[in-house]
Amino acid sequence: MTLTKLFPFLRWFPPTRENLRADFIAGITIAMILVPQSMAYANLAGLPVVYGLYASFLPVIVASMWGASRFLHTGPVAMLSLMSAAAIEPLATRGSDEFIQISLLLALMVGILRLLLGLFKMGVLINLAAHPVIVGFTNAAALIIGLSLLNSFLGVPMPRSDSFLADLSQVFQQIPQGHIPTLAFAVGTLIALKLFGRYFPKLPGVLMVVIFGIMISQFTGFENKVTISADQLADEKAAQIFSTLAENKLMLKGVKAEQKNISEQLAEHAEDPHLHLQAELFRLQSEEKILKLNIYRDTVLAHEQTLVPQTHEDGRTVYVVTTESALFNKVYRLSGFSDGQYQLSSGGTVVGTIPSGLPEFTVPLMDFGLISDLFATAFIIALIGFMEATSISRALAAKSREKLNPNQELIGQGLANIVGSFFQSYVVSGSFSRSAVAARVGARTGMYAIVSAFGVVLVMMFLTDYLYHLPKAILAAIVMSAVFGLIDFKSMLHAWKVRKADGIAGMATFIATLVMAPRLADGVLIGVVITILLFLASTMKPRSEVLGILPSGSLAGAATHDLPPISDNFVVMRFDASLVFINAAYFETAVMKALSHCPQAKAILVIGQGINRMDASGEEKLRALINDLQAAGVTLAIAGFKKQVVEALERADLNRVIGKENIFSNRNIALKEMKARYDNEDS
């Protein structure tokens, strides 16, 4: 038993021939999905696609061996990829070496947090986020992921500012400059994936789309890139725009380097405030924001410059701006810079060169300033990823009658991220789509995930050259098709029907996440805070009601059922919450309000079946209330209190203050005694 706790994968042994065969088939099937998905999610995370392949190797193996679920497949996922990119975007430029290093650091932090949560059995923390909050966040995140890919569908630049909605509006304004072939690849991919899923569900639709996409891209010369020198650009306006853009990018790189240098100096001398360095850092941060705005503006202007080649009188090929429609003519646009030269493309963006070979061992960047900046996001990502993985595992475990250990799953997910971060992997978590496919095709043990990881190894070792011509629009469409299944507005509506407060929490989280994007973690925090506030509000003013008697003889709310009072001489009321510090004052208010309906009453009977516990504040308030009522000639009686509450009354010696004759085990006995005691006095 001890060994299987330390090494959960020992449960797979001894393997049977049937299990090995089933796991091998399932692993190969998942590998066909994993390779294109991992590249797509890495692109979403702002990383070169090869890092998606790296994240699909060792993390998959480690999570499978030390996780709890035999079906859960770990690796790159859409939501955490977007959250990772959003967290790192303010700290580094997408795709840069610094961005990659911070991504690995974030994976390490998430892994350590998950591991600690698992070791200390803190899986219960997921209960902080109520189901409506998770549904609201998931719907908003799915929409954000889908809409963030719109520029990839159109082949136009997208700004990366502090407001996702503002960035999106900029993309919509560029629709007239969209690249039709790129849009065709993206829309065609969505249609093809839908058709494969409906009519050929057993075929690896994602892989088929990727293969056909690569073939079409290569055959049609989709990328069609050329490199020219500055003197080959014959249009002065375009030359000025390109030159300014290149200069601003170099300046941004220099500003980031200066920021890093100052941050290191401040970290080395933490005891000395170095106010002049801090002031310089703030200045550089402001300069960075201005440069990013200028770079985006110039990128849009550069994209609008459609160029065509012409033969100069000296025989050289030069490029001039044309006003001809890009829809029916072959025109070139700026696609990048290389060693002082301009790269032009008449087509769309492809994956390009992917390094072959296995990921090398690297120690993640250890920068305490960055760790401090990323900690809150890392904690949210750790919890969100765990919630996602747990919900998948529970759904699959319910079908297979598998026993699930959430804390063990946390340990497995934590180790996967920690190990992965040392081998160039960014944040990973459990994937719903791949796990569901694995269960459907008959996976028996976690061995199938290891088979899928080695399938990725084969691609990294021998097949990366064949992926060069894969259009990035296809990767964007793969992500979009995956997140479509996350959108579930019916659950939000259902939460509203069940309880309006839950509906409010879900809708508030949905709106907050959209408005706060790309800071998705803030949306979750707002949802959690709103949930807690609504819970506290309902706890501070729980339901309490004066009771009457239905024709059937049972007790029910007098106001709710339009019933007359039980008696003019005593009042019966129900209090539906524990008597604790947060609602003790409201309990007193509820009792006095109940008595106000019957001014002649000599007693009030509190039905306390809903009172599960009582703290010191509740006891003190109850004691003071009894004394005040006795001074006014009113007796307080209780009935149906739970055993633990009665014991608390006895420990506080409050049973003597109430009087044992006024404490009843159930409401029927209490009602009979109250009638005999107070109604018979009048007769």
XYZ file of C-alpha atoms in Angstrom:
683
model
C 0.000 0.000 0.000
C 2.865 2.361 0.884
C 4.661 1.713 -2.393
C 1.569 2.413 -4.481
C 1.111 5.691 -2.616
C 4.666 6.744 -3.435
C 4.591 5.255 -6.927
C 0.958 5.159 -8.111
C 1.989 3.783 -11.508
C 2.762 0.425 -9.836
C -1.005 -0.180 -10.041
C -0.522 -0.815 -13.759
C 1.585 -3.890 -13.089
C 1.647 -6.663 -14.009
C 0.288 -5.524 -17.381
C -1.883 -7.879 -19.356
C -1.636 -8.339 -23.104
C -5.127 -6.889 -23.528
C -4.233 -3.783 -21.508
C -0.993 -3.205 -23.400
C -2.747 -3.533 -26.747
C -5.572 -1.183 -25.713
C -3.142 1.394 -24.265
C -0.923 1.275 -27.348
C -3.856 1.960 -29.679
C -5.169 4.714 -27.405
C -1.685 6.258 -27.115
C -1.150 6.375 -30.880
C -4.618 7.888 -31.313
C -3.923 10.595 -28.720
C -0.491 11.347 -30.211
C -2.182 12.175 -33.523
C -4.287 14.766 -31.694
C -1.574 15.899 -29.281
C 1.026 16.969 -31.866
C -1.100 19.569 -33.705
C -2.929 20.634 -30.532
C 0.299 21.223 -28.609
C 1.696 23.428 -31.376
C -1.565 25.372 -31.548
C -1.648 25.949 -27.790
C 2.011 27.027 -27.721
C 1.182 29.603 -30.384
C -1.690 30.794 -28.170
C 0.752 31.034 -25.248
C 2.958 33.404 -27.284
C 5.714 30.801 -27.676
C 7.377 29.154 -30.679
C 5.414 26.020 -31.551
C 8.271 23.702 -30.587
C 7.608 24.512 -26.920
C 4.215 22.894 -27.272
C 5.984 19.696 -28.344
C 8.375 19.996 -25.392
C 5.372 20.350 -23.051
C 3.939 17.140 -24.531
C 6.868 14.930 -23.598
C 8.105 14.644 -19.988
C 5.136 16.422 -18.310
C 2.773 13.908 -19.927
C 4.821 10.976 -18.608
C 5.286 12.348 -15.081
C 1.625 13.340 -14.638
C 0.482 9.935 -15.844
C 2.821 8.063 -13.491
C 2.103 10.137 -10.363
C -1.483 11.246 -10.998
C -4.658 9.631 -9.693
C -6.746 9.154 -12.836
C -5.838 6.529 -15.405
C -7.688 8.454 -18.124
C -6.534 12.037 -17.507
C -4.141 13.225 -20.213
C -1.885 16.095 -19.191
C -0.231 18.571 -21.529
C -0.785 21.987 -23.094
C -4.372 23.277 -22.781
C -6.066 26.330 -24.251
C -7.136 28.183 -21.108
C -3.825 28.009 -19.261
C -1.939 28.850 -22.456
C -3.899 32.083 -22.732
C -3.505 32.841 -19.020
C 0.233 32.222 -19.259
C 0.579 34.602 -22.212
C -1.551 37.265 -20.498
C 0.548 37.087 -17.325
C 3.879 37.379 -19.136
C 2.862 39.905 -21.815
C 3.480 42.968 -19.589
C 6.923 41.630 -18.640
C 8.430 40.622 -21.992
C 7.869 40.670 -25.750
C 6.069 37.653 -27.209
C 8.380 35.013 -28.611
C 11.528 36.621 -27.194
C 14.098 34.673 -25.169
C 13.023 36.560 -22.049
C 9.366 35.647 -22.687
C 10.354 31.986 -22.990
C 12.402 32.094 -19.780
C 9.541 33.653 -17.831
C 7.155 31.017 -19.215
C 9.412 28.284 -17.822
C 9.615 30.105 -14.474
C 5.826 30.363 -14.342
C 5.541 26.618 -14.993
C 7.949 25.934 -12.110
C 5.963 28.187 -9.764
C 2.645 26.580 -10.726
C 4.185 23.143 -10.244
C 5.541 23.927 -6.782
C 2.212 25.433 -5.676
C 0.263 22.408 -6.901
C 2.700 19.996 -5.295
C 2.476 21.793 -1.941
C -1.322 21.879 -2.130
C -1.337 18.146 -2.795
C 1.184 17.232 -0.085
C -0.704 19.269 2.517
C -4.036 17.889 1.265
C -5.371 21.318 0.379
C -7.471 20.181 -2.568
C -10.497 21.546 -0.712
C -9.370 25.040 -1.753
C -11.144 24.505 -5.051
C -14.377 24.970 -3.095
C -13.521 28.677 -2.786
C -14.736 29.086 -6.351
C -18.387 28.085 -6.595
C -19.663 26.247 -9.664
C -21.412 29.330 -11.131
C -18.136 31.256 -10.833
C -16.245 28.537 -12.697
C -18.961 28.386 -15.367
C -18.921 32.178 -15.771
C -15.146 32.250 -15.979
C -14.965 29.321 -18.413
C -17.521 30.890 -20.754
C -15.712 34.225 -20.741
C -12.295 32.608 -21.179
C -13.574 30.497 -24.087
C -14.940 33.620 -25.781
C -11.689 35.497 -25.170
C -9.619 32.623 -26.556
C -11.801 32.377 -29.642
C -11.900 36.115 -30.296
C -8.166 36.528 -29.605
C -7.570 34.321 -32.642
C -9.563 36.551 -34.973
C -6.424 38.359 -36.143
C -4.854 34.987 -37.007
C -7.949 34.200 -39.092
C -7.635 37.501 -40.947
C -3.843 37.681 -41.117
C -3.711 41.147 -39.519
C -1.759 42.473 -36.502
C -3.367 42.700 -33.063
C -2.238 45.066 -30.288
C -1.370 43.633 -26.903
C -2.485 46.243 -24.394
C -4.128 46.168 -20.961
C -7.601 45.943 -22.517
C -8.547 42.935 -24.611
C -11.832 44.501 -25.760
C -9.993 47.591 -27.018
C -7.486 45.357 -28.815
C -10.325 43.412 -30.399
C -11.938 46.591 -31.702
C -8.649 47.408 -33.440
C -8.735 44.032 -35.186
C -12.296 44.614 -36.402
C -11.174 47.904 -37.936
C -8.616 45.991 -40.021
C -11.089 43.562 -41.586
C -10.786 45.314 -44.999
C -7.027 44.525 -44.947
C -7.634 40.835 -44.194
C -5.778 38.146 -46.152
C -8.314 36.002 -48.006
C -6.169 32.819 -48.363
C -5.416 32.916 -44.614
C -9.124 33.247 -43.855
C -9.831 30.376 -46.243
C -7.387 28.088 -44.406
C -8.914 28.976 -41.020
C -12.569 28.655 -42.010
C -11.819 25.537 -44.058
C -10.186 23.964 -41.008
C -13.237 24.664 -38.836
C -15.554 23.155 -41.437
C -13.309 20.125 -41.972
C -13.031 19.429 -38.222
C -16.804 19.643 -37.905
C -17.309 17.227 -40.799
C -14.702 14.780 -39.483
C -16.319 14.850 -36.047
C -19.792 14.220 -37.423
C -19.215 11.746 -40.257
C -15.793 10.194 -39.511
C -15.435 10.284 -35.717
C -12.933 7.427 -35.632
C -10.444 9.246 -37.860
C -7.888 11.666 -36.331
C -9.545 14.730 -37.821
C -7.045 17.221 -36.363
C -4.081 15.343 -37.814
C -5.787 14.922 -41.182
C -6.477 18.657 -41.389
C -2.850 19.440 -40.533
C -1.498 17.049 -43.180
C -3.799 18.365 -45.907
C -3.083 21.949 -44.821
C 0.684 21.439 -45.093
C 0.305 19.869 -48.545
C -1.905 22.678 -49.857
C 0.304 25.357 -48.312
C 3.473 23.941 -49.837
C 1.877 23.246 -53.232
C 0.374 26.745 -53.551
C 3.384 28.613 -52.133
C 1.225 30.015 -49.338
C 4.096 31.758 -47.538
C 6.049 33.067 -50.569
C 8.574 35.097 -48.582
C 11.367 37.264 -50.007
C 14.118 39.247 -48.299
C 15.062 42.649 -49.678
C 17.534 45.369 -48.733
C 16.413 48.858 -47.737
C 17.442 50.316 -51.124
C 15.064 47.936 -52.911
C 12.099 49.689 -51.295
C 11.325 52.402 -53.826
C 8.443 54.102 -51.991
C 9.614 56.796 -49.562
C 6.511 56.663 -47.347
C 6.709 52.878 -46.956
C 10.460 53.102 -46.369
C 9.907 55.635 -43.583
C 7.205 53.487 -41.933
C 9.344 50.336 -42.119
C 12.412 52.157 -40.828
C 10.535 53.715 -37.909
C 9.032 50.342 -36.979
C 12.459 48.683 -37.019
C 13.962 51.476 -34.913
C 11.152 51.310 -32.344
C 11.573 47.551 -32.015
C 15.288 47.998 -31.394
C 14.542 50.740 -28.866
C 12.043 48.494 -27.074
C 14.648 45.762 -26.874
C 17.091 48.256 -25.363
C 14.503 49.524 -22.855
C 13.753 45.950 -21.729
C 17.477 45.309 -21.280
C 17.829 48.478 -19.176
C 14.814 47.455 -17.066
C 16.367 44.057 -16.439
C 19.681 45.623 -15.454
C 18.040 48.039 -12.989
C 15.855 45.277 -11.518
C 18.961 43.179 -10.900
C 20.682 46.119 -9.166
C 17.649 46.698 -6.947
C 17.492 42.985 -6.083
C 21.191 42.908 -5.140
C 20.764 45.845 -2.743
C 17.258 45.230 -1.391
C 18.126 46.892 1.937
C 18.919 50.185 0.176
C 15.858 51.917 -1.365
C 17.899 53.390 -4.308
C 15.150 55.881 -5.080
C 16.910 57.157 -8.197
C 16.973 53.623 -9.640
C 13.298 53.107 -8.848
C 12.465 56.426 -10.511
C 14.458 55.380 -13.572
C 12.625 52.047 -13.644
C 9.247 53.815 -13.617
C 10.432 56.071 -16.452
C 11.510 53.065 -18.504
C 8.189 51.339 -17.884
C 6.348 54.415 -19.174
C 8.671 54.536 -22.180
C 7.967 50.853 -22.817
C 4.201 51.484 -22.948
C 4.670 54.359 -25.389
C 6.969 52.286 -27.589
C 4.495 49.394 -27.660
C 1.724 51.751 -28.759
C 3.976 53.209 -31.454
C 5.049 49.752 -32.606
C 1.456 48.614 -32.979
C 0.534 51.827 -34.836
C 3.486 51.414 -37.197
C 2.753 47.685 -37.613
C -0.761 48.494 -38.805
C 0.568 51.205 -41.128
C 3.200 48.805 -42.465
C 0.573 46.115 -43.033
C -1.472 48.594 -45.089
C 1.459 49.094 -47.478
C 0.814 46.628 -50.299
C 3.868 46.288 -52.510
C 4.503 44.865 -55.976
C 7.882 44.115 -57.583
C 9.105 46.163 -60.527
C 12.262 46.061 -62.600
C 14.328 49.217 -62.110
C 16.109 50.870 -65.027
C 19.411 49.516 -63.696
C 17.993 45.974 -63.816
C 17.422 45.605 -60.051
C 14.106 44.410 -58.641
C 12.486 47.091 -56.521
C 9.204 47.159 -54.653
C 6.678 49.959 -54.929
C 3.356 50.610 -53.209
C 0.302 49.708 -55.278
C -3.347 50.694 -54.953
C -4.527 47.531 -56.684
C -6.825 45.204 -54.760
C -4.990 42.558 -52.757
C -7.900 40.206 -53.375
C -7.227 39.685 -57.066
C -3.539 40.613 -57.321
C -0.324 39.223 -55.884
C 0.937 41.852 -53.471
C 3.599 41.779 -50.774
C 3.441 42.986 -47.190
C 6.080 43.401 -44.518
C 6.430 40.218 -42.452
C 9.576 40.900 -40.429
C 13.165 42.115 -40.198
C 16.438 40.212 -40.560
C 19.931 41.690 -40.166
C 18.941 45.141 -41.386
C 16.891 43.757 -44.250
C 13.123 43.573 -44.786
C 11.222 40.313 -45.104
C 8.185 40.537 -47.376
C 5.485 37.965 -47.949
C 2.722 37.727 -50.497
C 1.049 34.942 -48.563
C 0.242 34.062 -45.007
C 2.189 33.106 -41.894
C 3.456 29.552 -41.509
C 5.036 27.735 -38.579
C 8.469 27.936 -40.154
C 11.613 26.167 -39.011
C 11.140 23.948 -35.942
C 14.292 22.762 -34.134
C 14.584 18.992 -34.140
C 15.676 16.902 -31.176
C 14.674 16.487 -27.548
C 14.435 19.431 -25.122
C 17.655 20.179 -23.280
C 17.987 20.437 -19.505
C 17.850 24.084 -18.430
C 17.431 25.691 -15.031
C 14.504 28.173 -15.083
C 15.329 31.831 -14.564
C 15.359 32.633 -10.825
C 14.403 36.294 -10.469
C 12.719 37.178 -7.175
C 11.252 40.326 -8.686
C 9.553 38.262 -11.393
C 8.481 35.643 -8.859
C 6.796 38.372 -6.828
C 5.063 39.764 -9.938
C 3.864 36.332 -11.045
C 2.890 34.800 -7.697
C -0.801 35.783 -7.660
C -1.285 34.656 -11.258
C 0.633 31.425 -10.619
C -1.645 30.630 -7.683
C -4.790 31.262 -9.747
C -3.417 29.196 -12.642
C -2.570 26.401 -10.199
C -6.149 26.361 -8.885
C -7.857 26.833 -12.265
C -5.777 24.074 -13.833
C -6.544 21.799 -10.910
C -10.265 22.534 -11.117
C -10.179 21.762 -14.823
C -8.262 18.521 -14.285
C -10.458 17.455 -11.355
C -13.724 18.069 -13.206
C -12.455 15.980 -16.125
C -11.245 13.196 -13.836
C -14.527 13.112 -11.916
C -16.579 12.904 -15.096
C -14.493 10.008 -16.414
C -14.274 8.304 -13.007
C -18.063 8.367 -12.692
C -18.350 6.335 -15.902
C -15.606 3.848 -15.026
C -16.387 3.639 -11.276
C -12.775 4.651 -10.615
C -11.844 5.934 -7.154
C -10.429 9.449 -7.400
C -7.919 11.112 -5.072
C -7.803 14.876 -5.797
C -4.722 15.438 -3.638
C -2.785 12.758 -5.511
C -3.831 14.405 -8.764
C -2.434 17.696 -7.434
C 0.865 15.960 -6.707
C 0.986 14.474 -10.200
C 0.157 17.780 -11.871
C 2.675 19.586 -9.668
C 5.513 17.182 -10.449
C 4.672 17.365 -14.172
C 5.074 21.157 -14.206
C 8.211 21.112 -12.058
C 10.007 18.490 -14.153
C 8.750 20.073 -17.372
C 10.065 23.528 -16.427
C 13.614 22.099 -16.344
C 13.123 20.683 -19.848
C 11.701 23.769 -21.589
C 8.011 23.117 -20.935
C 5.519 25.842 -20.131
C 2.413 25.392 -17.927
C 0.480 22.148 -18.460
C -2.740 20.684 -17.093
C -5.352 18.016 -17.786
C -7.011 18.134 -21.198
C -10.722 17.401 -21.502
C -10.697 16.621 -25.230
C -7.725 14.227 -25.164
C -8.849 12.521 -21.934
C -12.343 11.970 -23.344
C -10.928 10.482 -26.544
C -8.659 8.182 -24.526
C -11.623 6.880 -22.525
C -13.689 6.465 -25.691
C -11.066 4.465 -27.591
C -10.557 2.085 -24.669
C -7.465 3.156 -22.701
C -6.957 0.844 -19.728
C -4.127 2.448 -17.729
C -2.001 5.583 -17.711
C 0.457 3.739 -19.945
C -1.449 5.117 -22.941
C -0.275 8.655 -22.068
C 3.349 7.497 -22.068
C 2.832 5.969 -25.514
C 1.407 9.304 -26.732
C 4.445 11.150 -25.326
C 6.835 8.905 -27.239
C 4.750 9.541 -30.333
C 5.607 13.217 -29.856
C 9.280 12.244 -29.434
C 9.249 10.628 -32.878
C 7.888 13.862 -34.346
C 10.536 15.977 -32.572
C 13.341 13.671 -33.712
C 12.414 13.017 -37.329
C 9.418 14.988 -38.621
C 9.840 18.662 -37.695
C 11.096 19.576 -41.186
C 7.764 18.468 -42.654
C 5.868 20.941 -40.455
C 7.531 24.052 -41.899
C 4.671 24.953 -44.270
C 1.859 24.469 -41.719
C -0.222 27.709 -41.785
C -0.647 29.295 -38.368
C -4.256 29.980 -39.338
C -4.855 26.227 -39.130
C -3.414 26.151 -35.617
C -5.694 29.044 -34.639
C -8.709 27.181 -36.020
C -7.733 24.032 -34.089
C -7.710 26.024 -30.837
C -11.003 27.715 -31.687
C -12.713 24.410 -32.428
C -11.455 23.038 -29.096
C -12.774 25.966 -27.038
C -16.197 25.941 -28.705
C -17.105 23.025 -26.449
C -16.308 25.079 -23.334
C -19.035 27.631 -24.016
C -22.085 26.705 -21.962
C -24.557 29.520 -21.352
C -27.279 27.028 -20.366
C -25.475 26.300 -17.101
C -25.367 30.017 -16.283
C -29.100 30.292 -16.926
C -29.732 27.161 -14.859
C -27.782 28.636 -11.916
C -29.988 31.735 -12.105
C -33.124 29.586 -12.003
C -31.887 27.576 -9.027
C -30.790 30.594 -6.996
C -30.581 34.175 -8.184
C -27.503 34.885 -6.045
C -25.634 32.099 -7.852
C -26.771 33.482 -11.182
C -25.523 36.937 -10.191
C -22.134 35.515 -9.165
C -21.782 33.622 -12.453
C -22.828 36.575 -14.607
C -20.613 38.993 -12.639
C -17.628 36.665 -13.130
C -18.399 36.380 -16.848
C -18.575 40.165 -17.314
C -15.589 40.863 -15.050
C -13.421 38.358 -16.905
C -14.318 39.912 -20.262
C -13.722 43.448 -19.036
C -10.514 42.611 -17.143
C -8.997 40.562 -19.981
C -6.214 39.833 -20.625
C -5.820 39.715 -16.818
C -7.989 36.594 -16.554
C -6.846 35.818 -13.024
C -8.471 39.055 -11.860
C -11.800 37.855 -13.249
C -11.612 34.719 -11.098
C -10.682 36.718 -8.001
C -13.607 39.080 -8.538
C -15.938 36.087 -8.933
C -14.643 34.510 -5.720
C -15.014 37.790 -3.806
C -18.573 38.290 -5.102
C -19.466 34.710 -4.126
C -18.112 35.220 -0.613
C -19.917 38.547 -0.243
C -23.218 37.036 -1.409
C -22.712 34.112 0.956
C -22.007 36.474 3.841
C -25.060 38.560 2.931
C -27.297 35.484 2.999
C -25.671 34.302 6.235
C -26.055 37.692 7.903
C -29.772 37.728 7.133
C -30.906 34.104 7.009
C -34.481 33.083 6.507
C -36.713 33.394 9.570
C -40.491 33.264 9.619
C -43.471 33.257 11.950
C -45.266 29.921 11.605
C -48.916 28.987 11.281
C -50.765 25.674 10.969
C -51.864 24.293 7.586
C -55.212 22.460 7.259
C -53.153 19.252 7.196
C -51.875 20.061 10.682
C -48.249 20.708 9.730
C -46.395 23.945 10.429
C -45.641 26.389 7.619
C -44.762 30.043 7.109
C -47.742 32.219 8.065
C -46.919 35.000 5.598
C -46.005 32.595 2.796
C -49.228 30.588 3.062
C -51.493 33.377 4.349
C -52.144 31.592 7.638
C -53.511 33.073 10.870
C -51.255 33.053 13.951
C -51.236 29.822 15.964
C -52.205 31.666 19.120
C -52.691 35.171 20.480
C -50.769 34.173 23.601
C -47.552 32.835 22.119
C -45.624 33.101 18.849
C -43.918 30.269 16.975
C -41.005 31.165 14.662
C -38.355 29.313 12.695
C -34.711 30.383 12.285
C -32.900 28.684 9.375
C -29.207 29.209 10.104
C -26.510 28.555 12.674
C -26.444 31.122 15.447
C -22.996 32.687 15.021
C -21.292 36.069 15.240
C -22.283 37.156 11.752
C -26.052 36.824 12.298
C -26.465 37.002 16.083
C -27.763 40.578 15.926
C -30.174 39.616 13.145
C -31.511 36.762 15.305
C -32.470 39.267 17.976
C -34.121 41.475 15.341
C -36.047 38.496 13.951
C -37.352 37.530 17.410
C -38.476 41.077 18.213
C -40.125 41.395 14.785
C -41.999 38.127 15.346
C -43.262 39.366 18.709
C -44.418 42.640 17.145
C -47.056 40.674 15.198
C -48.607 39.581 18.498
C -48.224 42.311 21.160
C -50.185 40.303 23.780
C -47.942 37.242 23.523
C -46.489 35.924 26.729
C -43.951 33.594 25.088
C -42.104 32.907 21.863
C -41.126 29.437 20.702
C -38.052 29.231 18.432
C -37.962 26.159 16.181
C -34.216 25.588 15.743
C -33.906 22.543 13.485
C -31.852 24.659 11.063
C -29.424 25.795 13.781
C -26.431 23.474 13.366
C -24.003 25.252 15.675
C -23.682 28.187 18.031
C -20.534 30.185 18.767
C -19.684 32.469 21.715
C -21.247 35.511 20.032
C -24.473 33.624 19.400
C -24.571 32.378 22.981
C -23.993 35.858 24.380
C -26.721 37.368 22.207
C -29.173 34.597 23.149
C -28.427 35.124 26.850
C -28.965 38.902 26.594
C -32.166 38.403 24.607
C -33.596 35.995 27.200
C -32.903 38.464 29.988
C -34.513 41.339 28.036
C -37.599 39.252 27.242
C -37.944 38.080 30.841
C -37.806 41.713 31.976
C -40.687 42.395 29.568
C -42.647 39.392 30.863
C -42.067 37.211 27.822
C -40.693 33.665 27.995
C -38.388 32.288 25.315
C -38.651 28.567 24.587
C -36.672 26.462 22.115
C -37.457 23.254 20.266
C -35.702 20.861 17.905
C -32.170 22.116 18.580
C -29.401 19.757 17.415
C -27.468 17.721 19.951
C -24.275 19.733 19.485
C -26.165 23.002 20.053
C -27.867 21.669 23.194
C -24.461 20.568 24.498
C -23.115 24.065 23.851
C -26.046 25.504 25.852
C -25.220 23.174 28.716
C -21.519 24.060 28.692
C -22.439 27.751 28.835
C -24.989 27.043 31.606
C -27.526 28.735 29.350
C -29.989 25.866 29.758
C -30.491 27.028 33.345
C -31.200 30.601 32.163
C -33.714 29.369 29.590
C -35.198 26.889 32.025
C -35.307 23.162 31.408
C -39.120 23.365 31.194
C -38.694 25.638 28.138
C -36.359 23.309 26.198
C -38.162 20.733 24.024
C -36.747 17.887 21.978
C -39.081 18.425 19.017
C -41.647 20.918 17.800
C -44.711 18.678 18.239
C -44.091 18.239 21.957
C -43.270 21.934 22.267
C -46.444 23.065 20.472
C -48.632 20.806 22.598
C -47.049 22.064 25.811
C -47.234 25.733 24.752
C -50.953 25.416 23.983
C -51.589 23.734 27.311
C -49.536 26.273 29.175
C -50.723 29.541 27.602
C -54.013 28.952 25.792
C -55.544 27.061 28.698
C -54.812 30.010 30.987
C -57.379 32.086 29.110
C -59.958 29.350 29.272
